[in-house]
Coordinates of C-alpha atoms and ligand atoms in Angstrom, one line a residue:
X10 CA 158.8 70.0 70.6
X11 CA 159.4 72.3 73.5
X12 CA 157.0 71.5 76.3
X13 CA 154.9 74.3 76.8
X14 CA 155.4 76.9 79.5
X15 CA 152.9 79.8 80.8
X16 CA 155.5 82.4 80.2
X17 CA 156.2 84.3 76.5
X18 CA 159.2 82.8 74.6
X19 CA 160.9 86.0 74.8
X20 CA 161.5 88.1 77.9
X21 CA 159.8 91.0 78.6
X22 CA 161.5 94.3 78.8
X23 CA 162.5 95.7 82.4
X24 CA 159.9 97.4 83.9
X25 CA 161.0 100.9 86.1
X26 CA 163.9 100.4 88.6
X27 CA 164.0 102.2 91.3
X28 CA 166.7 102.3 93.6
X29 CA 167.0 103.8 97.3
X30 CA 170.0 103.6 99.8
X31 CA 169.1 101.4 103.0
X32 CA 168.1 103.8 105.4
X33 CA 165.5 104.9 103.1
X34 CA 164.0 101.9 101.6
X35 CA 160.9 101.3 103.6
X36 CA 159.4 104.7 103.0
X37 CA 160.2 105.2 99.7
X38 CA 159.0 101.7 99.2
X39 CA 155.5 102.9 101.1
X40 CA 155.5 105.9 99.3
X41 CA 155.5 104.6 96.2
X42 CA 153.3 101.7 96.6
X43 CA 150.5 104.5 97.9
X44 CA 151.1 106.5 95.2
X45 CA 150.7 103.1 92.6
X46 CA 147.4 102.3 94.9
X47 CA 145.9 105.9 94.4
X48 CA 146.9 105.9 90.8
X49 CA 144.8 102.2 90.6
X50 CA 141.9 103.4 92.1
X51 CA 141.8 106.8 90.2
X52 CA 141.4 104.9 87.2
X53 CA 138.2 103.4 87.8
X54 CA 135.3 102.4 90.4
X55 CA 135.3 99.7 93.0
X56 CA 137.7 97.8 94.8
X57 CA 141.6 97.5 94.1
X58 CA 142.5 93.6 94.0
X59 CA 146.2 94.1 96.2
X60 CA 148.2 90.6 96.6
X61 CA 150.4 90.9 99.8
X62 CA 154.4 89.3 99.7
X63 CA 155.5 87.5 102.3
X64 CA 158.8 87.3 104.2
X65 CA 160.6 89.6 105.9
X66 CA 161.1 92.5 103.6
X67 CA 158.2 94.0 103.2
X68 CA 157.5 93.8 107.0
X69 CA 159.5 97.4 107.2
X70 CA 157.6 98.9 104.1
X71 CA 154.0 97.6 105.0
X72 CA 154.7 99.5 108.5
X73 CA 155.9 102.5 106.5
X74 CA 152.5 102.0 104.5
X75 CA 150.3 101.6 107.7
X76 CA 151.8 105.5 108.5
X77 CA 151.5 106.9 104.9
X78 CA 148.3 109.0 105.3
X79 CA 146.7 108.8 101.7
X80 CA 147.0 105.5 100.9
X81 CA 143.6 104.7 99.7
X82 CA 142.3 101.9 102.7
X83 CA 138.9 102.4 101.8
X84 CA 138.8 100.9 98.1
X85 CA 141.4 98.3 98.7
X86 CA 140.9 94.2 99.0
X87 CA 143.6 92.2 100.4
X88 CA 144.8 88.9 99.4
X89 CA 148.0 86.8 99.6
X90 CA 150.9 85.3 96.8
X91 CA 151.4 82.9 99.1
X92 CA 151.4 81.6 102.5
X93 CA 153.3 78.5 105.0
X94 CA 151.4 76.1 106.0
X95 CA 150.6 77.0 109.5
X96 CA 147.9 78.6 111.6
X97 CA 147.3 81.9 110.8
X98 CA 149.5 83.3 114.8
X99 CA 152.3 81.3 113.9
X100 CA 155.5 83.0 113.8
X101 CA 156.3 81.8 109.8
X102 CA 153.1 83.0 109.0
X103 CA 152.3 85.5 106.2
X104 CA 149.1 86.4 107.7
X105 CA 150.3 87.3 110.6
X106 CA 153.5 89.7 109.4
X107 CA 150.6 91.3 107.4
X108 CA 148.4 91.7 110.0
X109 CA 150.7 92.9 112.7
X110 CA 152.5 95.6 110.3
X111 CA 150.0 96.8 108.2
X112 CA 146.3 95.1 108.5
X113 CA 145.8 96.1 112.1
X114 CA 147.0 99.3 111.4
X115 CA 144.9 100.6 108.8
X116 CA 140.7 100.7 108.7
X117 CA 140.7 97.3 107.3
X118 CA 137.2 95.4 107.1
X119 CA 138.0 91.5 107.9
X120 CA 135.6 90.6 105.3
X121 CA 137.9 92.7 102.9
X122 CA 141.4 90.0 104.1
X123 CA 141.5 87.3 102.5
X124 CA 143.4 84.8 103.9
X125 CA 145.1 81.6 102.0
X126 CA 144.0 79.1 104.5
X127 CA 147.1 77.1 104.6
X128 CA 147.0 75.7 107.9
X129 CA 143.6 73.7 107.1
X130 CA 143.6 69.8 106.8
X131 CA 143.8 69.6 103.1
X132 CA 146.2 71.6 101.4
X133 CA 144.5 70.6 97.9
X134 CA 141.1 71.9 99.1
X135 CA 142.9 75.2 100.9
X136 CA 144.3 76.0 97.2
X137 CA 141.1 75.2 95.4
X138 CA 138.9 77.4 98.2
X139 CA 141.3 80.4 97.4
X140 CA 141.8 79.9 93.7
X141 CA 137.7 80.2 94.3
X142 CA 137.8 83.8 95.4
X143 CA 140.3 84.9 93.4
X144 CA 140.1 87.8 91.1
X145 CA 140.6 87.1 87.7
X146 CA 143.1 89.5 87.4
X147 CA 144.6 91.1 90.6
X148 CA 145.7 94.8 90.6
X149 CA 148.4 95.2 92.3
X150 CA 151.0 92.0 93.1
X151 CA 153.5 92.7 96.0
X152 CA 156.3 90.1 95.4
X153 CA 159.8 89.3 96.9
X154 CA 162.5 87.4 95.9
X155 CA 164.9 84.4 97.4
X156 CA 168.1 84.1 97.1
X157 CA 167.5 80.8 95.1
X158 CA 165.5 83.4 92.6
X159 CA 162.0 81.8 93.9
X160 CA 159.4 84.9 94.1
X161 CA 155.8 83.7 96.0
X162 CA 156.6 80.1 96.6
X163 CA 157.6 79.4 93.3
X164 CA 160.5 77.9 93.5
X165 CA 163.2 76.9 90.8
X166 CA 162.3 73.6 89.0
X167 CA 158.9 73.4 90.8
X168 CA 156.0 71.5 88.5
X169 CA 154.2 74.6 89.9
X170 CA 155.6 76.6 87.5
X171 CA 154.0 75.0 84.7
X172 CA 150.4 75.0 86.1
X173 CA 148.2 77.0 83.9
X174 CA 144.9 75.4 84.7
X175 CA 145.3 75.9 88.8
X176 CA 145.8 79.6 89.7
X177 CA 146.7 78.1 93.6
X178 CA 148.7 75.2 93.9
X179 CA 149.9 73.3 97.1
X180 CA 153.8 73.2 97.2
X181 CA 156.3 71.7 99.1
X182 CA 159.7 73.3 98.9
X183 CA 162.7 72.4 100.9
X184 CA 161.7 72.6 104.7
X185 CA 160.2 74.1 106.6
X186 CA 157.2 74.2 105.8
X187 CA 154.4 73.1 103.2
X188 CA 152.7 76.1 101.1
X189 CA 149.7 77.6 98.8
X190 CA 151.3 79.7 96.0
X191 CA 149.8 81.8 93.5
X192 CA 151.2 80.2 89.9
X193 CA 152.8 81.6 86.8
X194 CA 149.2 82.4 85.1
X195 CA 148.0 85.3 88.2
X196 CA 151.3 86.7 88.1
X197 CA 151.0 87.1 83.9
X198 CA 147.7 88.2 84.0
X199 CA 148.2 90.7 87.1
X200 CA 147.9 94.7 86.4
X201 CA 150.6 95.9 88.2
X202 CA 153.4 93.8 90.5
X203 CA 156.1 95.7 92.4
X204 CA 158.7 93.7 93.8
X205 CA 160.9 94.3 96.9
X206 CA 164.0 93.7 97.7
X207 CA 166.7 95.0 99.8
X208 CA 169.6 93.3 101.3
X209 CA 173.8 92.2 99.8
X210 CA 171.9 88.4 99.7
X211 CA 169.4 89.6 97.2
X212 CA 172.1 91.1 94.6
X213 CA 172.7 88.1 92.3
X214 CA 169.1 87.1 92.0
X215 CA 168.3 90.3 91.0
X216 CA 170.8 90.8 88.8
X217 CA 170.0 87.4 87.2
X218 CA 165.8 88.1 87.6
X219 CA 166.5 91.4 85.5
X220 CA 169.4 91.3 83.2
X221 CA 170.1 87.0 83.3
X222 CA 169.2 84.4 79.9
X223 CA 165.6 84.7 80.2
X224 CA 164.3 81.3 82.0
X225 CA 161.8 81.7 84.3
X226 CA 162.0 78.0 85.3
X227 CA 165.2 78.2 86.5
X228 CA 164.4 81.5 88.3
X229 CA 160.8 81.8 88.5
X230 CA 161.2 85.8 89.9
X231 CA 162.2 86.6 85.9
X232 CA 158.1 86.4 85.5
X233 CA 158.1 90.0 87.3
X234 CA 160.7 91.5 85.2
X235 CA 158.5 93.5 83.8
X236 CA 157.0 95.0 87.0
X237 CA 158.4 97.8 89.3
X238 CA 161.2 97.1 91.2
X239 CA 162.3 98.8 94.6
X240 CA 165.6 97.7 95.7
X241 CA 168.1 99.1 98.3
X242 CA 171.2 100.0 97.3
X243 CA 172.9 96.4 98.3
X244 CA 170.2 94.9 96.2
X245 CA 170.8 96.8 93.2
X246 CA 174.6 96.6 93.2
X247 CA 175.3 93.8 91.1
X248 CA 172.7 95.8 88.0
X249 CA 174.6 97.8 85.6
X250 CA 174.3 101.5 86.3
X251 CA 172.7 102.4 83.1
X252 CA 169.6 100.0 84.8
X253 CA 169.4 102.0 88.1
X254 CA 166.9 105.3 89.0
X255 CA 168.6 106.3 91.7
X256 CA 166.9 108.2 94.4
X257 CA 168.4 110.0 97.8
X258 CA 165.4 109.5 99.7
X259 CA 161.4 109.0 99.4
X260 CA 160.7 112.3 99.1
X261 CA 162.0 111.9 95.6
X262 CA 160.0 108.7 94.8
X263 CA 156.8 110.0 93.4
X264 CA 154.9 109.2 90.3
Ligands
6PG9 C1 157.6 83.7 101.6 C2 157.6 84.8 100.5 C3 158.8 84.6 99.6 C4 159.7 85.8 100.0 C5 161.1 85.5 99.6 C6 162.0 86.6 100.2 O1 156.5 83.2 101.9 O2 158.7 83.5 102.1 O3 156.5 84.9 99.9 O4 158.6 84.5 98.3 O5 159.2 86.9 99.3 O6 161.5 84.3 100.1 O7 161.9 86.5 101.6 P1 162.7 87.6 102.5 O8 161.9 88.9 102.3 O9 162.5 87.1 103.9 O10 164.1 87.7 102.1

């Protein structure tokens, strides 16, 4: 008997693809994250549930976001996929990219960022703090990918990948650096997840996280097949054509 994983058997099919050359990534990126966010909170009263990537990629699009003037700040909740275990003005930090790109750029109540404590003493208690004011179903899940395929920090092989109890786990990659990750379950039960990715390094894990043999274990950013993907041109060049929606710029990239 198979041991049970948190994923379907089957994969999903694609979700939209969406593909911008370099220069205009960020934007269009921005653009159509606002337009995803407005669409969210059109939909239905109170707050929009919005999980944050870390990394570097989506430093460029969450400062294209902090610009885009009808992104809906007021309705919006901020948590994290994942964070590095380190205090929160650390370099590596999450938190921090978040803050100084986006969060401190838009009219952001504190009380409204959450932040995965991941610098405190106890990792286990850090995960089971956030797992505690997590929503049950988040609204809008900003992902990358690594080159290894790993999306949040879930990374290939992990034991992570096959919590379904725990929705935050403590990891510990390769170096550097200890992490909380959101697991397999949020990303399944999330409403929307748009993942970004730009970059030559990033076309074979996309390729494989969209078109590969379906097995998330082995490249845990196949559980966000289904969601929206934004990719530069570099990242989309290893997909076949007939996958692509290719756009000239972000004034094109509207719902
Ligand atoms: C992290 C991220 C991670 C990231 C990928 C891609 O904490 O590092 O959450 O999952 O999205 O590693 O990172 P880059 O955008 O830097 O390529």
């Amino acid at each position: 008997m198979a041991p049970r994983t948190p994923w379907p058997s089957d994969p999903p099919p694609p979700g939209e693809i969406v593909v911008v050359p370099r220069g205009g990534f960020a934007a269009a990126a921005a653009t159509r994250l606002a337009a995803s966010m407005r669409e969210i909170v059109g939909e239905r009263p109170g707050p929009l549930s919005l999980a944050l990537a870390g990394g570097s990629t989506p430093r460029p699009v969450y400062a294209a976001l902090a610009e885009t003037a009808n992104a809906p700040w007021g309705r919006i909740e901020v948590f994290f996929g994942d964070e590095r275990a380190v205090p929160p003005d650390d370099p590596d930090s999450n938190y921090r990219m978040a803050r100084e790109s986006l969060l401190d750029r838009v009219p952001m109540p504190d009380k409204l960022v959450h932040r995965m404590k991941a610098d405190a003493p106890s990792l286990e208690d850090a995960a089971a703090e956030y797992a505690s004011v997590l929503p049950k179903a988040l609204d809008l899940v900003i992902l990358g990918i690594g080159t290894d395929g790993h999306t949040a920090s879930l990374f290939p092989g992990a034991d992570t990948l096959r919590a379904e109890a725990r929705v935050v786990r403590a990891v510990s990659p390769a170096p550097p650096r200890d992490r909380l990750t959101v697991t397999p379950p949020v990303l399944a039960c999330a409403l929307r997840i748009v993942v970004l990715a730009a970059g030559e390094e990033k076309a074979a894990p996309v390729a494989r996280a969209l078109t590969g043999p379906w097995d998330p274990e082995a490249c845990p950013a196949q559980l966000a097949r289904r969601g929206l993907w934004l990719l530069d041109t570099a990242a989309a060049s290893a997909l076949p054509t007939d996958l692509q929606k290719t756009l000239a710029s972000a004034e094109e990239v509207r719902p």
